[in-house]
mmCIF file of C-alpha atoms in Angstrom:
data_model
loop_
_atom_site.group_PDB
_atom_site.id
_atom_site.type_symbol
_atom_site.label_atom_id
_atom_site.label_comp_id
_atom_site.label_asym_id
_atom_site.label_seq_id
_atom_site.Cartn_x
_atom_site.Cartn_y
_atom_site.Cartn_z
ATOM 1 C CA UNK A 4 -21.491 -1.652 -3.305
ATOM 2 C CA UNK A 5 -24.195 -3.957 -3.575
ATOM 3 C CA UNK A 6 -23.790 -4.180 -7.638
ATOM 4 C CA UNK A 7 -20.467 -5.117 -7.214
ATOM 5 C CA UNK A 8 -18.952 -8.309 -8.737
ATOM 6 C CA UNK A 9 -15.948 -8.246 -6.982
ATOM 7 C CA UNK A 10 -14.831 -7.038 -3.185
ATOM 8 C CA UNK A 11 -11.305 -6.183 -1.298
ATOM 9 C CA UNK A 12 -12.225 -6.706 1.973
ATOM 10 C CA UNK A 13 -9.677 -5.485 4.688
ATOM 11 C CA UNK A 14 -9.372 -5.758 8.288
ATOM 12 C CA UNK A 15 -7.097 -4.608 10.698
ATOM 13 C CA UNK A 16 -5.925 -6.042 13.576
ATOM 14 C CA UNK A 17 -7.880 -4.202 16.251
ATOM 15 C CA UNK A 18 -11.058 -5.823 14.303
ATOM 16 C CA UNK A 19 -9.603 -9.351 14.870
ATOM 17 C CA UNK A 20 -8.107 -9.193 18.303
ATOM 18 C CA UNK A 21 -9.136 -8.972 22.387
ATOM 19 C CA UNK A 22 -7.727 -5.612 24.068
ATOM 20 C CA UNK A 23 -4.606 -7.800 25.514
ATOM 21 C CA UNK A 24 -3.508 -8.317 21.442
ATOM 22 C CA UNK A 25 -4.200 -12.039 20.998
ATOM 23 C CA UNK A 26 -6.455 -12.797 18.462
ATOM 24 C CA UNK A 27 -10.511 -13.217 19.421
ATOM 25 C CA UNK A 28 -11.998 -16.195 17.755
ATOM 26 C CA UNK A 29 -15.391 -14.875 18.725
ATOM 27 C CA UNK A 30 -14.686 -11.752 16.201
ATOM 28 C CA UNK A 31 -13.204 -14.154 13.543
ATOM 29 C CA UNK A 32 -16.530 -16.099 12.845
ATOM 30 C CA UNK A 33 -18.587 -12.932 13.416
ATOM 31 C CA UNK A 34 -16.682 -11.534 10.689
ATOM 32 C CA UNK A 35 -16.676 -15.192 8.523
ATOM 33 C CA UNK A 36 -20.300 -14.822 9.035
ATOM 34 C CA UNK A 37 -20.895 -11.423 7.234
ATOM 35 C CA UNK A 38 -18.514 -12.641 4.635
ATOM 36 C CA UNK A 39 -19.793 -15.802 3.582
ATOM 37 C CA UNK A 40 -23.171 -14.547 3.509
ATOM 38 C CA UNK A 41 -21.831 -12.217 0.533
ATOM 39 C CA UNK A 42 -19.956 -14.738 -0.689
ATOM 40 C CA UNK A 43 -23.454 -16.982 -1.067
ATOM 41 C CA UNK A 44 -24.691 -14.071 -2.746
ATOM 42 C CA UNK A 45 -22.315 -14.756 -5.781
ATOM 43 C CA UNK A 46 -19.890 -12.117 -5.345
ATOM 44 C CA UNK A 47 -15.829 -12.752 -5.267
ATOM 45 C CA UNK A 48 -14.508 -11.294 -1.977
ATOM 46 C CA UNK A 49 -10.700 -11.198 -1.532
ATOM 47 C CA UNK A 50 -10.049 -10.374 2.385
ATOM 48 C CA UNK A 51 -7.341 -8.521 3.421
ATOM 49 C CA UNK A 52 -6.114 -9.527 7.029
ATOM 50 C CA UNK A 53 -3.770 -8.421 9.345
ATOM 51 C CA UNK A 54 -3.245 -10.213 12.902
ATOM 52 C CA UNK A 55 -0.218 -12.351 12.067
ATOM 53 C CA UNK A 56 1.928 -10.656 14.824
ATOM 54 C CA UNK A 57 -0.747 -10.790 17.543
ATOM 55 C CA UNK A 58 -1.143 -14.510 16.777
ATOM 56 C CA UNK A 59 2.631 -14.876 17.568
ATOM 57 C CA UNK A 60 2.442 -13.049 20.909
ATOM 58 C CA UNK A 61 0.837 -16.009 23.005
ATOM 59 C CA UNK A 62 2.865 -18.694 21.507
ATOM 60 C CA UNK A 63 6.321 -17.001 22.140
ATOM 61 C CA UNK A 64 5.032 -15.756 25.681
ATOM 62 C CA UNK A 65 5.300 -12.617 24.964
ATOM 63 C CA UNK A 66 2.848 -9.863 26.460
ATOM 64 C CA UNK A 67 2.823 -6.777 23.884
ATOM 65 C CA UNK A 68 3.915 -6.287 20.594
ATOM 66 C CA UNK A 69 7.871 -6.490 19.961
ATOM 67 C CA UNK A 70 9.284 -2.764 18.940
ATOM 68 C CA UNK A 71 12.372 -4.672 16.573
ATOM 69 C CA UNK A 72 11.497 -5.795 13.520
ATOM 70 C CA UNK A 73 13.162 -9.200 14.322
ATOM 71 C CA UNK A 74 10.692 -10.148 17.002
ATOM 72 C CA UNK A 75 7.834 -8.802 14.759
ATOM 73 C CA UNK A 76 9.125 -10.846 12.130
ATOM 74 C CA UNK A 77 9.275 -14.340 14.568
ATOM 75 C CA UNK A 78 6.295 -13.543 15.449
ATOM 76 C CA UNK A 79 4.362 -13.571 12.504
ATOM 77 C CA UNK A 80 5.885 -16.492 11.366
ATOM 78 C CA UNK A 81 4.347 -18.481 14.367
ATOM 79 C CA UNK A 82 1.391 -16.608 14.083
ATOM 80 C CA UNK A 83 0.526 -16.326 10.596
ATOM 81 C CA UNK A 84 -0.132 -20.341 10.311
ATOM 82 C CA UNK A 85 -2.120 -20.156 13.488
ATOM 83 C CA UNK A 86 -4.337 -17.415 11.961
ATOM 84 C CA UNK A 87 -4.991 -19.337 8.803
ATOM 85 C CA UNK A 88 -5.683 -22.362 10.134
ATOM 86 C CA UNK A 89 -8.658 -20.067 12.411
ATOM 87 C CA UNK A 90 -9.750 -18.504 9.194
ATOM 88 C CA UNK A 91 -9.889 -22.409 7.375
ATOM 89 C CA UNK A 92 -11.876 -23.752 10.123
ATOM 90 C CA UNK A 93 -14.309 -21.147 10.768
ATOM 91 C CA UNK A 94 -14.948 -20.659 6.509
ATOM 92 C CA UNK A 95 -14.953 -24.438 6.470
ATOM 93 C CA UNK A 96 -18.478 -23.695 8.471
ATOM 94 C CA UNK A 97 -19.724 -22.853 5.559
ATOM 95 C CA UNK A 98 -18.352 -25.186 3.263
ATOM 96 C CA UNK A 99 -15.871 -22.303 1.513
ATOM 97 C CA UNK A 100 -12.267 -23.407 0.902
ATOM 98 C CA UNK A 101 -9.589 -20.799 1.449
ATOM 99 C CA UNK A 102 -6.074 -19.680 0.236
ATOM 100 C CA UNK A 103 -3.356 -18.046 1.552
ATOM 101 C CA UNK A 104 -1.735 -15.271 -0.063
ATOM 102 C CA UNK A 105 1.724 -13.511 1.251
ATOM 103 C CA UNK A 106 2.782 -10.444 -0.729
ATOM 104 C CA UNK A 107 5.762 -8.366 0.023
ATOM 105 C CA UNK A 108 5.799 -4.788 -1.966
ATOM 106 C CA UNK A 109 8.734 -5.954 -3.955
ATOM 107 C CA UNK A 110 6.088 -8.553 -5.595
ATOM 108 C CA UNK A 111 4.113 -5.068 -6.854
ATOM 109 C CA UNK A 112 6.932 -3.635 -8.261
ATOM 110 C CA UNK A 113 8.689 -6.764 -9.991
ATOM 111 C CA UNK A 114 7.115 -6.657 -13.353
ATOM 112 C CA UNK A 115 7.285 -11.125 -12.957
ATOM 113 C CA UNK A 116 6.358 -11.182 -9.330
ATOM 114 C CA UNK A 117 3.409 -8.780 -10.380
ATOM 115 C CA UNK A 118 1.983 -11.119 -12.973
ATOM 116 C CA UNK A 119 2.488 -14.362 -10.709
ATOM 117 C CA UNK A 120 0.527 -12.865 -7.691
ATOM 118 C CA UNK A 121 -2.254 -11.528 -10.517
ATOM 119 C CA UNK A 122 -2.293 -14.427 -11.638
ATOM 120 C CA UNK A 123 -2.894 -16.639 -8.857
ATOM 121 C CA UNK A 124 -5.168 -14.436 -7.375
ATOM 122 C CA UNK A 125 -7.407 -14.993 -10.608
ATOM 123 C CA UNK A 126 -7.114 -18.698 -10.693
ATOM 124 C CA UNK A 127 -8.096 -18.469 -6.111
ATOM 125 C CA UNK A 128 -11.048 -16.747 -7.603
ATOM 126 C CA UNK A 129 -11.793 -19.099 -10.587
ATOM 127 C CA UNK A 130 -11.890 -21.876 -8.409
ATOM 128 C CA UNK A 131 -14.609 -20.592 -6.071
ATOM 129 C CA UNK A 132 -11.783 -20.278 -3.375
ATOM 130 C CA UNK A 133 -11.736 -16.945 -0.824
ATOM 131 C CA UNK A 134 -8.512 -15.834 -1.192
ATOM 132 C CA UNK A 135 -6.807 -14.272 2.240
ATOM 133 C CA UNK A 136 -3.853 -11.932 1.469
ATOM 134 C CA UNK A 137 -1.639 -10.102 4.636
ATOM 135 C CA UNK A 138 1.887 -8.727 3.877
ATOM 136 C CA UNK A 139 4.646 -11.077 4.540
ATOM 137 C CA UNK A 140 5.857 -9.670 7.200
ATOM 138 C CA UNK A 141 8.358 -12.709 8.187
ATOM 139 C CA UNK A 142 10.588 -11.546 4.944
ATOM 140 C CA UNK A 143 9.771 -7.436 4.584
ATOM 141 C CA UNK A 144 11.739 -4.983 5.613
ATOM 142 C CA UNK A 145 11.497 -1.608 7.436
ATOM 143 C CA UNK A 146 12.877 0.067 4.147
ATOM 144 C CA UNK A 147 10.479 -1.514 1.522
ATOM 145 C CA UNK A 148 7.526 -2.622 2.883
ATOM 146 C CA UNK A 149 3.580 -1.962 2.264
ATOM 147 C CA UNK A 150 3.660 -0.051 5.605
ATOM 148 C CA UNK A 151 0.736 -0.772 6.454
ATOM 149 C CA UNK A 152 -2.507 -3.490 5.238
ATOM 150 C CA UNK A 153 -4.441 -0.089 4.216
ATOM 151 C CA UNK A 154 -2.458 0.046 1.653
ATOM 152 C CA UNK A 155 -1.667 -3.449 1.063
ATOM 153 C CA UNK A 156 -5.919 -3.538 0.274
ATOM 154 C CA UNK A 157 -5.754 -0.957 -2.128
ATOM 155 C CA UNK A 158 -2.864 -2.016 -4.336
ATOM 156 C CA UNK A 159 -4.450 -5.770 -4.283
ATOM 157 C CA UNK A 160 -8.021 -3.855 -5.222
ATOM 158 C CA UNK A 161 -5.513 -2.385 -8.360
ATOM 159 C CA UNK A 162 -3.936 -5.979 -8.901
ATOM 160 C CA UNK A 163 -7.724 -7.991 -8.996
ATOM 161 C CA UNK A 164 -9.242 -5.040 -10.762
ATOM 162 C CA UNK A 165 -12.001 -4.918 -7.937
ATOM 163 C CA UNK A 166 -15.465 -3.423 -7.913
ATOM 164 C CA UNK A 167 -15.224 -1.692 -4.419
ATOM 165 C CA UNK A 168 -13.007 -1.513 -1.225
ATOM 166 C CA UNK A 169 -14.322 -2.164 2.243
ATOM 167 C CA UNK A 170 -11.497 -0.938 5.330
ATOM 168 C CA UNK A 171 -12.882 -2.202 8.691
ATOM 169 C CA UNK A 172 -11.251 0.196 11.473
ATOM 170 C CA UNK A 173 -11.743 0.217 15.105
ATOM 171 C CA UNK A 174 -14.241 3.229 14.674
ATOM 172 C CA UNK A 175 -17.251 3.492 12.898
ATOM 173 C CA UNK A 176 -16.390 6.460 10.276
ATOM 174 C CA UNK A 177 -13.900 9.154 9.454
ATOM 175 C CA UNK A 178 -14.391 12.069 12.038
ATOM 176 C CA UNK A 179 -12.521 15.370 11.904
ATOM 177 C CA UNK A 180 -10.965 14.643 15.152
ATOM 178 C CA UNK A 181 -10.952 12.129 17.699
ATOM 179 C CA UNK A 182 -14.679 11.326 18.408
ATOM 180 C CA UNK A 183 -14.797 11.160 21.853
ATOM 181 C CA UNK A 184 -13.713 14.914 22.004
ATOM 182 C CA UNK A 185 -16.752 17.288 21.619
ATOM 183 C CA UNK A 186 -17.393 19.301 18.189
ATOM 184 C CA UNK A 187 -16.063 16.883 16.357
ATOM 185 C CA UNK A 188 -18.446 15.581 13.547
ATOM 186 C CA UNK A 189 -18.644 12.969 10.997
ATOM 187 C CA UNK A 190 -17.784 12.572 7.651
ATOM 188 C CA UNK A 191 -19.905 10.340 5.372
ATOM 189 C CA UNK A 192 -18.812 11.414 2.006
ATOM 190 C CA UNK A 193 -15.388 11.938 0.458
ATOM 191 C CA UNK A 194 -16.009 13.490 -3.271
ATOM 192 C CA UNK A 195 -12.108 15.679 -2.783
ATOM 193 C CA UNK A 196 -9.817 17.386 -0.678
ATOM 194 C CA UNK A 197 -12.375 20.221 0.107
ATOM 195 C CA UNK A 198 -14.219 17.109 1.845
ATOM 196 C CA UNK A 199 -11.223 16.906 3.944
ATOM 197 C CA UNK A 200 -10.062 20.113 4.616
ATOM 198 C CA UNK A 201 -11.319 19.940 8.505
ATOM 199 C CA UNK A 202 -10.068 16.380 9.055
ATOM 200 C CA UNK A 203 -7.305 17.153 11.870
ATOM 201 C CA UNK A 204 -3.890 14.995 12.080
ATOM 202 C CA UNK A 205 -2.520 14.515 15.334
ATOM 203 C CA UNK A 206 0.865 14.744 16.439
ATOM 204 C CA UNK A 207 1.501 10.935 15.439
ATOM 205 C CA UNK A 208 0.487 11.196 11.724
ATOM 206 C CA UNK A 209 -3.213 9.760 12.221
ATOM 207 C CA UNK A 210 -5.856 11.337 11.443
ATOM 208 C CA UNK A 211 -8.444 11.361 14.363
ATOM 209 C CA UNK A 212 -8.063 7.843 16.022
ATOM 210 C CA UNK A 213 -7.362 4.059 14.633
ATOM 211 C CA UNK A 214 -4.727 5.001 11.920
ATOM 212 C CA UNK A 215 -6.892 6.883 9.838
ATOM 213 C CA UNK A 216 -4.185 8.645 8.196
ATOM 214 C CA UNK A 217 -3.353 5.464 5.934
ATOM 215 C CA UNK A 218 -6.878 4.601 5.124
ATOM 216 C CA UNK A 219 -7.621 8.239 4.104
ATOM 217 C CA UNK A 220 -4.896 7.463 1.808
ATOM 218 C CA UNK A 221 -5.950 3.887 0.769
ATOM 219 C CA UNK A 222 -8.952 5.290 -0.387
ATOM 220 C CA UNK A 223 -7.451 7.619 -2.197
ATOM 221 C CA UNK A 224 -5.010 5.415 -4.107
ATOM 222 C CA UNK A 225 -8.015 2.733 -4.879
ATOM 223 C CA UNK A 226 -9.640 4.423 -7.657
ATOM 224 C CA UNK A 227 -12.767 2.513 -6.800
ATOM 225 C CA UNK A 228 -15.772 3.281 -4.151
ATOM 226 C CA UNK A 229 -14.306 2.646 -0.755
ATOM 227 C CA UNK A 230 -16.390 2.545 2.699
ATOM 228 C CA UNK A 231 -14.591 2.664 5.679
ATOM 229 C CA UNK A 232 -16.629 1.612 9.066
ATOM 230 C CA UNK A 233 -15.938 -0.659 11.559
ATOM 231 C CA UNK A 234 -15.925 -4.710 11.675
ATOM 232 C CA UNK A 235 -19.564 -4.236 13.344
ATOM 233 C CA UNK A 236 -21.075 -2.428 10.634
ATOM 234 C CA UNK A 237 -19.494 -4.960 7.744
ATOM 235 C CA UNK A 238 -22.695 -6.259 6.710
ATOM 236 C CA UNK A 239 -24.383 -2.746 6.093
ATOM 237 C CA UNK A 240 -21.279 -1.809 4.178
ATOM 238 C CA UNK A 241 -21.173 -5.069 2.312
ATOM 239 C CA UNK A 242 -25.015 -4.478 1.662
ATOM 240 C CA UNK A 243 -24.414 -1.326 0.279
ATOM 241 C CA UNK A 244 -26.646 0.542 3.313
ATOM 242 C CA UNK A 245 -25.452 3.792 4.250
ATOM 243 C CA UNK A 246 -22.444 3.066 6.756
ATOM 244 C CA UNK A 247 -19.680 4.447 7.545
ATOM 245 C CA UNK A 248 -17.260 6.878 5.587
ATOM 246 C CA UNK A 249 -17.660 6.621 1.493
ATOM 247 C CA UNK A 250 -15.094 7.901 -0.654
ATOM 248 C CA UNK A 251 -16.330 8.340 -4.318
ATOM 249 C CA UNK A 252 -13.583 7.400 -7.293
ATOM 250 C CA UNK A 253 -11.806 10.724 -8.166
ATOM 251 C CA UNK A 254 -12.231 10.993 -11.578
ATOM 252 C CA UNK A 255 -9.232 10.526 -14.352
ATOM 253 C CA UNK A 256 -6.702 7.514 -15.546
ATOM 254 C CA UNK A 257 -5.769 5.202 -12.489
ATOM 255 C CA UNK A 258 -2.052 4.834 -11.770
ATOM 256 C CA UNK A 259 -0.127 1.472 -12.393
ATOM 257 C CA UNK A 260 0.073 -0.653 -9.003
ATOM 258 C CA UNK A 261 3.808 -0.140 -9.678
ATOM 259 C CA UNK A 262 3.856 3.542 -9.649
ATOM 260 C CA UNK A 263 0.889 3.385 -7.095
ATOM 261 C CA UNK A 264 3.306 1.401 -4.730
ATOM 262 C CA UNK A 265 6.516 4.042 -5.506
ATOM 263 C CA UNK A 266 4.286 6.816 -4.427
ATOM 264 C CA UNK A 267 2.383 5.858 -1.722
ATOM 265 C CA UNK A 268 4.143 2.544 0.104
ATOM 266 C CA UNK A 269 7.546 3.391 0.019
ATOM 267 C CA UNK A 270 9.582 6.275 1.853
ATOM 268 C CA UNK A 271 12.776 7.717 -0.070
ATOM 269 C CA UNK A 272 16.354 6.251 1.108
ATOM 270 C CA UNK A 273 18.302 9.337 -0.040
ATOM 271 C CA UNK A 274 17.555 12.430 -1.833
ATOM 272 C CA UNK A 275 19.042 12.942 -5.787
ATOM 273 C CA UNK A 276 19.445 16.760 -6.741
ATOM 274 C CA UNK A 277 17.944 17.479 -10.207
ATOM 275 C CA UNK A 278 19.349 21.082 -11.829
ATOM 276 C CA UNK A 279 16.118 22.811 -14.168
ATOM 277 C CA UNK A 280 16.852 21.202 -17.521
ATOM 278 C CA UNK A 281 16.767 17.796 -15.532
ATOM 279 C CA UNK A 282 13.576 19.006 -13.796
ATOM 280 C CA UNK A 283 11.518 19.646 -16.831
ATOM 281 C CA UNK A 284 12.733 16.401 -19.026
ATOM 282 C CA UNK A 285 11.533 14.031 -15.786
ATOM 283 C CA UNK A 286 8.341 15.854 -14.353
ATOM 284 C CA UNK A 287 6.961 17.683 -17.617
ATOM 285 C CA UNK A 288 8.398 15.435 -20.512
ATOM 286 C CA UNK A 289 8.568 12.142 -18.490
ATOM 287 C CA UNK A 290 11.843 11.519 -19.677
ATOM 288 C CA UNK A 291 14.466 9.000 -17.693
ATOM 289 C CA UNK A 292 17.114 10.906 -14.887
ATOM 290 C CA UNK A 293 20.231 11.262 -16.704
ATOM 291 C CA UNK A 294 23.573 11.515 -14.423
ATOM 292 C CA UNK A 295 24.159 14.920 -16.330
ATOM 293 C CA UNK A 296 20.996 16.625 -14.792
ATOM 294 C CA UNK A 297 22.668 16.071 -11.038
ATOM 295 C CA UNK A 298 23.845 18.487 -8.828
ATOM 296 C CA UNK A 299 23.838 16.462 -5.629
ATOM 297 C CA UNK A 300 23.302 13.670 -3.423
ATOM 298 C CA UNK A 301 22.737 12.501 0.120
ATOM 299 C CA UNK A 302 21.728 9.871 1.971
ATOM 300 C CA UNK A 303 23.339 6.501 1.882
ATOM 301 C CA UNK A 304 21.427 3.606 -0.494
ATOM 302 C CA UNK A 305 21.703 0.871 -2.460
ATOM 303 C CA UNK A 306 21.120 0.511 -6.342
ATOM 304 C CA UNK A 307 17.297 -0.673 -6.441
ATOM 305 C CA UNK A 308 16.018 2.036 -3.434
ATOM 306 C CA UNK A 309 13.819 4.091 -3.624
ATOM 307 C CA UNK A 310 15.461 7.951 -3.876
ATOM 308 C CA UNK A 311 13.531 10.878 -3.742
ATOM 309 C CA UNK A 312 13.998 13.432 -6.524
ATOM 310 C CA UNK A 313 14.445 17.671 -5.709
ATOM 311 C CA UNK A 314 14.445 20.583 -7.651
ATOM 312 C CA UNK A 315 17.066 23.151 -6.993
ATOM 313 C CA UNK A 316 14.908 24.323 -4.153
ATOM 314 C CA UNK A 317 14.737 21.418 -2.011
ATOM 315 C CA UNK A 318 11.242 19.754 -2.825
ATOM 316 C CA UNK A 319 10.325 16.471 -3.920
ATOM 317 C CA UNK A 320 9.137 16.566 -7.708
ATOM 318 C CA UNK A 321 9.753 12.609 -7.729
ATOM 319 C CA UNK A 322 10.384 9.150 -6.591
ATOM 320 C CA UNK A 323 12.259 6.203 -8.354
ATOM 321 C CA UNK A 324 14.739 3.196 -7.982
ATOM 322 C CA UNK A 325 18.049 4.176 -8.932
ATOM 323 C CA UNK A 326 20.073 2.021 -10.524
ATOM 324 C CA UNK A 327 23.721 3.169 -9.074
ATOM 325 C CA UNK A 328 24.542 3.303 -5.035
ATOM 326 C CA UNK A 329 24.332 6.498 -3.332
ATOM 327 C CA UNK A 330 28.428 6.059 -3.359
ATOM 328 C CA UNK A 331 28.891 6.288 -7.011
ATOM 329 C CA UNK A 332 26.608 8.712 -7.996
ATOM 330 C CA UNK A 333 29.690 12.071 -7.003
ATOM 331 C CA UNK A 334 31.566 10.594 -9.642
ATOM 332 C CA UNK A 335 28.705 10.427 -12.231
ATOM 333 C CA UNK A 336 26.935 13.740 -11.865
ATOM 334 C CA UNK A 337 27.323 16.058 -14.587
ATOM 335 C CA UNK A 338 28.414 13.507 -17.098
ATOM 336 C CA UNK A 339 26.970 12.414 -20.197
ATOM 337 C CA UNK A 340 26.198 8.251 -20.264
ATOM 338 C CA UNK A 341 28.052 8.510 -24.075
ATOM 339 C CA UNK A 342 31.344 9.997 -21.967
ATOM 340 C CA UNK A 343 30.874 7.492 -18.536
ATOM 341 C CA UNK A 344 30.471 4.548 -20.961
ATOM 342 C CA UNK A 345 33.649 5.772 -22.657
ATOM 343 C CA UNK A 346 35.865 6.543 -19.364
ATOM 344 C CA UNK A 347 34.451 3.916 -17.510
ATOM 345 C CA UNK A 348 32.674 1.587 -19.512
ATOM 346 C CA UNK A 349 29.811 0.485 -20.994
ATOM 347 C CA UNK A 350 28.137 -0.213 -17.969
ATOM 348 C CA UNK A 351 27.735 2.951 -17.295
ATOM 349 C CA UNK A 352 26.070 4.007 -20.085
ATOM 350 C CA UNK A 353 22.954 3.483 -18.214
ATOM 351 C CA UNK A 354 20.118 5.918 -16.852
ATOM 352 C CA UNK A 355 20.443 6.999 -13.092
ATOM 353 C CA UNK A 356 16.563 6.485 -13.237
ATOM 354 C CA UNK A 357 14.455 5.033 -15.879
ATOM 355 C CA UNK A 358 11.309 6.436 -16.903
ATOM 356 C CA UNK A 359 9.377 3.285 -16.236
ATOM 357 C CA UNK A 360 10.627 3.066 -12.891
ATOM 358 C CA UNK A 361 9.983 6.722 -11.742
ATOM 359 C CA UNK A 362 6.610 8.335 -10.738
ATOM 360 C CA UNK A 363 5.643 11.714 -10.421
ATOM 361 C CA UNK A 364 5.442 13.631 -6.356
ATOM 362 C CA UNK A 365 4.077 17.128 -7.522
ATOM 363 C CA UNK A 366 0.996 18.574 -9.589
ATOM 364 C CA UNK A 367 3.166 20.810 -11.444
ATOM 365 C CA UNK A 368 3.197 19.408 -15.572
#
């Protein structure tokens, strides 16, 4: 951490706000502070911020979060300008001009949007400016979204080929339960599983407290070192002193952000049933889903979803965008494209999933 050239910093928005929700300009500038210090140092820092929805709350008198994604959506529109303009005044302190970033995960995945956001993220970084990235959550959706900034950080860390990965949490490591239970010890390596094999998950999906369950996987995705500690212990982290939670690279080839996105930000709209032959040309040979390899479907999507891919027995071997709706696919499964394009024409003689929009779910090769 301290030899590195080039940081993803992320923080969440229990780092950034008061325990009503609104945002705590006190905890801004601390955090500004530790930043800019690193920043002086010579190193490029891209920060990662969430926060845009608490900023709304105050403005639109409202008192706790909104549950419907329209009110979280009105709300970080008012609040996402009111948290930049925080962030510009309090980096302005130390002389640092900033730039706003708004990705959505259909910017990953877009082969053009995925060059444009590389590429402006270069030239933020060129021009000495501190670029600060949050998901766009005025336009995503509950179907295809990032989910959550953990893994917003991590894909960005892919898309800025960064050095190392900072997550600031609301606790100060990963524990194998909720620390305030007794018996419950920390963490502070991450080499593999085995490393995790006494981590608990709760009933909601997290692992211990703060939403651990996405940073464990964040820091799995990243490919890089990642420390995860809280916003108190950034400048030991940033340092490259021993805080926090480190998980070490896992050795082998790093995934494209596109296929990192399919497998790890989006959730399946439907489910595609692959017979064996179809099975061993997508998982083992990495070949494109032909409609002749289907035996089923269910679920209701759209062409462009994400659809998860099962073997005759029900499990999920892969995930990809398919290119028909869930409504035509009856009609298409068992046929050859040569015979579709023939009976129904030549728009149909199309995969149901290409290759180069398909990743991989299982170990098996």
């Amino acid at each position: 951490m301290a030899k590195a050239r080039r940081i993803v910093v992320k923080a969440g928005s229990s780092s950034l706000t008061t325990p009503q929700g609104t945002i705590d300009a006190n905890r801004i500038d601390a955090l500004v502070d530790v930043l800019a210090a690193r920043r002086a140092s010579g190193t490029e820092i891209v920060f990662v911020s969430s926060g845009a929805i608490a900023a709304g709350l105050g403005p639109l008198g409202l008192t706790r979060r909104p549950q419907d994604l329209a009110t979280q959506q009105a709300a970080a529109s008012v609040g996402q300008g009111l948290l930049f303009a925080r962030y510009t005044s309090s980096f302005a302190r130390y002389a640092l001009t900033v730039g706003q970033v708004l990705l959505t995960a259909d910017d990953m995945m877009r082969r053009s949007h995925h060059r444009n956001a590389q590429r402006t993220l270069a030239q933020l970084l060129a021009l000495g400016v501190l670029p600060i990235v949050n998901e766009n959550d005025t336009v995503a959706t509950d179907e295809i979204r990032f989910g959550d900034n953990d893994r917003l950080a991590a894909l960005v860390a892919h898309l800025i080929r960064a050095d190392a990965l900072i997550l600031l949490s609301d606790v100060d490591a990963l524990y194998t339960g909720d620390p305030r239970q007794p018996g419950v010890r920390r963490v502070d390596d991450v080499r593999g599983p085995d490393d995790l094999r006494d981590v608990k998950l709760g009933r909601s999906g997290r692992v211990g407290t703060g939403g651990m369950v996405t940073k464990v996987e964040a820091a799995r995705i990243a490919g890089i070192p990642v420390v995860l500690t809280n916003a108190a212990s950034a400048a030991h982290a940033l340092a490259g002193d021993r805080a926090g939670t480190l998980f070490h690279p896992a050795e082998g080839r790093r995934m494209s952000t596109r296929n990192l996105w399919l497998a790890h930000a989006t959730t399946g709209q439907g489910r595609v049933t692959l017979d064996e032959g179809a099975v061993e040309a997508v998982v083992r040979r990495r070949k494109s889903l032909l409609p002749a390899g289907v035996t089923g479907v269910d679920g209701d999507f759209a062409a462009g979803d994400p659809v998860d891919l099962c073997d005759t027995g029900g499990h999920v071997v892969a995930r990809g965008l398919v290119n028909y709706d869930a409504s035509e696919i009856p009609d298409l499964m068992g046929r050859s494209t040569r015979w579709l394009a023939r009976e129904l024409g030549a728009e149909y003689e199309r995969e149901l999933i290409h290759r180069d929009h398909l990743v991989i779910l299982t170990d098996e090769r």
